[in-house]
Every structure is written in structure tokens, then in C-alpha cells.
mmCIF file of C-alpha atoms in Angstrom:
data_model
loop_
_atom_site.group_PDB
_atom_site.id
_atom_site.type_symbol
_atom_site.label_atom_id
_atom_site.label_comp_id
_atom_site.label_asym_id
_atom_site.label_seq_id
_atom_site.Cartn_x
_atom_site.Cartn_y
_atom_site.Cartn_z
ATOM 1 C CA MET Z 1 0.962 -4.043 7.652
ATOM 2 C CA THR Z 2 0.863 -0.556 8.272
ATOM 3 C CA VAL Z 3 3.821 2.099 8.801
ATOM 4 C CA GLN Z 4 2.239 5.284 10.595
ATOM 5 C CA LEU Z 5 4.264 8.518 10.018
ATOM 6 C CA SER Z 6 4.040 11.482 11.747
ATOM 7 C CA ALA Z 7 1.916 10.284 14.801
ATOM 8 C CA GLY Z 8 -1.154 9.919 12.516
ATOM 9 C CA CYS Z 9 -0.542 13.822 10.959
ATOM 10 C CA PRO Z 10 -0.308 14.360 7.312
ATOM 11 C CA TYR Z 11 3.677 14.109 6.357
ATOM 12 C CA ASP Z 12 5.128 16.099 3.963
ATOM 13 C CA ALA Z 13 7.028 14.119 1.378
ATOM 14 C CA SER Z 14 6.832 16.312 -1.366
ATOM 15 C CA ALA Z 15 10.804 16.505 -1.648
ATOM 16 C CA TYR Z 16 10.783 12.892 -2.464
ATOM 17 C CA THR Z 17 9.922 10.956 -5.397
ATOM 18 C CA GLY Z 18 8.847 7.776 -3.998
ATOM 19 C CA ILE Z 19 10.064 5.217 -1.374
ATOM 20 C CA SER Z 20 12.035 2.066 -1.188
ATOM 21 C CA PHE Z 21 12.509 -1.398 0.967
ATOM 22 C CA LYS Z 22 14.068 -4.213 0.957
ATOM 23 C CA LEU Z 23 11.652 -7.119 0.714
ATOM 24 C CA LYS Z 24 11.812 -10.727 0.671
ATOM 25 C CA GLY Z 25 9.774 -13.951 1.061
ATOM 26 C CA THR Z 26 7.015 -15.826 -0.403
ATOM 27 C CA ALA Z 27 3.163 -14.646 -0.628
ATOM 28 C CA THR Z 28 0.808 -17.588 -2.226
ATOM 29 C CA LYS Z 29 -3.171 -18.510 -3.257
ATOM 30 C CA LEU Z 30 -3.827 -21.459 -4.383
ATOM 31 C CA VAL Z 31 -5.704 -21.278 -7.687
ATOM 32 C CA ALA Z 32 -7.463 -23.895 -9.281
ATOM 33 C CA ALA Z 33 -5.812 -26.146 -6.990
ATOM 34 C CA SER Z 34 -2.023 -24.715 -7.606
ATOM 35 C CA PRO Z 35 -0.676 -22.338 -5.419
ATOM 36 C CA ALA Z 36 0.442 -19.443 -7.668
ATOM 37 C CA ALA Z 37 2.401 -15.987 -6.451
ATOM 38 C CA VAL Z 38 0.406 -13.276 -4.781
ATOM 39 C CA PRO Z 39 2.317 -9.459 -5.468
ATOM 40 C CA LEU Z 40 2.430 -6.975 -2.478
ATOM 41 C CA LYS Z 41 0.068 -4.041 -2.753
ATOM 42 C CA VAL Z 42 1.606 -0.882 -1.371
ATOM 43 C CA MET Z 43 -0.391 1.782 -0.555
ATOM 44 C CA LEU Z 44 -0.379 5.102 0.482
ATOM 45 C CA TRP Z 45 -2.754 6.871 2.709
ATOM 46 C CA GLN Z 46 -3.840 10.547 2.490
ATOM 47 C CA PRO Z 47 -6.572 12.135 4.812
ATOM 48 C CA PRO Z 48 -8.686 12.566 1.105
ATOM 49 C CA GLY Z 49 -9.272 8.541 1.222
ATOM 50 C CA LEU Z 50 -10.553 8.310 5.160
ATOM 51 C CA PRO Z 51 -14.131 8.210 6.151
ATOM 52 C CA ALA Z 52 -15.111 10.792 8.197
ATOM 53 C CA LYS Z 53 -16.629 8.278 10.876
ATOM 54 C CA ASP Z 54 -14.783 5.322 12.112
ATOM 55 C CA ALA Z 55 -15.873 2.470 10.297
ATOM 56 C CA LYS Z 56 -16.992 1.176 13.900
ATOM 57 C CA GLY Z 57 -18.596 4.189 14.993
ATOM 58 C CA GLY Z 58 -20.699 4.595 11.814
ATOM 59 C CA ALA Z 59 -20.814 5.077 7.870
ATOM 60 C CA GLY Z 60 -18.201 6.884 6.318
ATOM 61 C CA THR Z 61 -19.163 9.851 4.310
ATOM 62 C CA ALA Z 62 -16.118 10.454 2.103
ATOM 63 C CA GLN Z 63 -16.497 9.590 -1.584
ATOM 64 C CA ALA Z 64 -13.082 7.989 -2.009
ATOM 65 C CA CYS Z 65 -13.579 6.036 0.960
ATOM 66 C CA TYR Z 66 -10.336 3.930 1.270
ATOM 67 C CA ASN Z 67 -9.393 4.507 -2.488
ATOM 68 C CA HIS Z 68 -5.779 5.312 -1.697
ATOM 69 C CA TYR Z 69 -2.876 5.250 -4.139
ATOM 70 C CA SER Z 70 -1.588 2.030 -4.211
ATOM 71 C CA THR Z 71 0.805 -0.103 -6.701
ATOM 72 C CA PHE Z 72 1.734 -3.978 -6.546
ATOM 73 C CA VAL Z 73 5.467 -5.086 -6.184
ATOM 74 C CA ASN Z 74 6.483 -8.723 -7.120
ATOM 75 C CA VAL Z 75 8.172 -10.467 -3.401
ATOM 76 C CA PRO Z 76 11.396 -11.583 -4.506
ATOM 77 C CA LEU Z 77 12.900 -14.852 -2.412
ATOM 78 C CA THR Z 78 16.104 -12.846 -0.976
ATOM 79 C CA TRP Z 79 17.642 -9.322 -0.075
ATOM 80 C CA ASP Z 80 19.434 -8.942 -3.432
ATOM 81 C CA THR Z 81 18.124 -5.813 -4.480
ATOM 82 C CA ALA Z 82 15.811 -2.737 -2.994
ATOM 83 C CA VAL Z 83 12.320 -2.548 -4.049
ATOM 84 C CA ASN Z 84 11.561 0.969 -5.058
ATOM 85 C CA VAL Z 85 8.213 2.520 -5.920
ATOM 86 C CA PRO Z 86 8.185 5.650 -7.545
ATOM 87 C CA PHE Z 87 5.528 8.207 -6.444
ATOM 88 C CA ALA Z 88 4.405 8.271 -10.557
ATOM 89 C CA SER Z 89 3.445 4.608 -10.208
ATOM 90 C CA LEU Z 90 0.585 4.997 -8.194
ATOM 91 C CA THR Z 91 -2.614 4.767 -9.368
ATOM 92 C CA GLN Z 92 -6.149 4.439 -7.278
ATOM 93 C CA GLY Z 93 -8.554 1.887 -7.628
ATOM 94 C CA THR Z 94 -11.817 1.868 -9.947
ATOM 95 C CA TRP Z 95 -14.689 0.141 -7.869
ATOM 96 C CA THR Z 96 -18.490 1.787 -7.946
ATOM 97 C CA GLY Z 97 -19.142 4.837 -5.518
ATOM 98 C CA THR Z 98 -15.213 6.356 -5.119
ATOM 99 C CA ALA Z 99 -14.455 9.627 -6.002
ATOM 100 C CA PRO Z 100 -10.587 9.895 -7.484
ATOM 101 C CA PHE Z 101 -8.455 12.487 -5.885
ATOM 102 C CA ALA Z 102 -5.133 13.735 -6.606
ATOM 103 C CA PHE Z 103 -2.130 12.392 -5.292
ATOM 104 C CA ASP Z 104 -0.306 14.541 -2.774
ATOM 105 C CA ALA Z 105 3.096 13.918 -1.155
ATOM 106 C CA LYS Z 106 2.514 16.731 1.156
ATOM 107 C CA GLN Z 107 -0.654 14.612 2.650
ATOM 108 C CA LEU Z 108 1.144 10.809 3.268
ATOM 109 C CA LEU Z 109 -0.083 9.643 6.417
ATOM 110 C CA ALA Z 110 0.844 5.453 6.185
ATOM 111 C CA ILE Z 111 2.652 3.491 4.493
ATOM 112 C CA GLN Z 112 0.053 0.253 3.992
ATOM 113 C CA PHE Z 113 1.444 -3.050 2.974
ATOM 114 C CA GLN Z 114 -0.920 -5.997 1.993
ATOM 115 C CA VAL Z 115 -1.253 -9.438 0.424
ATOM 116 C CA GLU Z 116 -4.354 -8.989 -1.068
ATOM 117 C CA VAL Z 117 -6.892 -11.994 -2.289
ATOM 118 C CA ASP Z 118 -10.824 -11.837 -3.123
ATOM 119 C CA GLY Z 119 -12.686 -13.072 -0.615
ATOM 120 C CA SER Z 120 -15.663 -13.721 -2.297
ATOM 121 C CA LYS Z 121 -14.161 -16.108 -4.663
ATOM 122 C CA GLY Z 122 -12.658 -17.785 -1.187
ATOM 123 C CA GLU Z 123 -9.460 -16.911 -1.862
ATOM 124 C CA LEU Z 124 -6.660 -17.460 0.857
ATOM 125 C CA ALA Z 125 -3.425 -17.143 1.028
ATOM 126 C CA THR Z 126 -0.137 -17.748 3.103
ATOM 127 C CA PHE Z 127 2.795 -15.239 3.086
ATOM 128 C CA ASP Z 128 5.995 -15.256 4.941
ATOM 129 C CA LEU Z 129 7.456 -11.568 4.731
ATOM 130 C CA SER Z 130 10.871 -9.899 5.822
ATOM 131 C CA LEU Z 131 10.675 -5.702 5.264
ATOM 132 C CA ASP Z 132 13.710 -3.849 6.370
ATOM 133 C CA ASP Z 133 15.311 -0.767 5.503
ATOM 134 C CA LEU Z 134 12.095 1.549 4.442
ATOM 135 C CA SER Z 135 13.064 5.178 3.145
ATOM 136 C CA PHE Z 136 12.202 7.587 1.120
ATOM 137 C CA ILE Z 137 14.233 8.164 -2.488
ATOM 138 C CA LYS Z 138 14.980 11.475 -4.220
#
């Protein structure tokens, strides 16, 4: 699920230290025929991480293509506690062929939530998630 900020234009969230939201549900994948919990990936999109062209329209030329800042959070079963994600807790991936760029809270395009599995290993996930009260925190 992706929440686009400011109609796709960069949103200045520099007055804040992170995001907060309520989350509940389950996310699991099969590991050695047994279900295992899968954390939720929370990703903050910025312009340097987007390809120069739409993936359907041609090859992207941005070196940091889709290497947005992110973190993983555990999925609670109830709404009891808000999940806080400080900007300082976000990191970039380290896969081959991507160049890092600095996190800039003045340049946020979207907040994305992903249940991530490794398709190359045939992993599949099942999930039932509810998210509410998404906000920036100071």
C-alpha cells in the first residue's frame, strides 16, 4: 500500500522526526513447511530513488533506482500501541548497482507499506493487515 504525499510533488516533512501509525493483523510466510511471521517494510520514497523513466517505458537511469530509505516493523495482533518510525531509524538497501543518497525529509514523495518475501526462493506470504491514524510525529 502506498500513500502519496502532496500529489506526487516533494513534501517537506523536515519539521517532524518520523511517522506514527496504528497497525494490527498478521503476515506470515512458509519456512520449511512451517508458518513464520513476516515484518512489515515501511519505506519513504524520495526523488533520487526513482528511475528517470517509467519501468514500462524504458530502462531507468537513476543509480539509486528504488533504493528508498526503509525499516521493518513487527505486526502486532491488536491496536494497543502506535508504531513509531523515527526518520533516524531508516536505512537503504545494499544491493549491487545502487548508489546511496542522503535522506532528506524535505523531499518525501510517498510512504509505502510492503509485505516482502524472496520470490527467487519461491516464498509466498499471506497477510491480513489494518492500518490507521498515519501521521507525522515531532
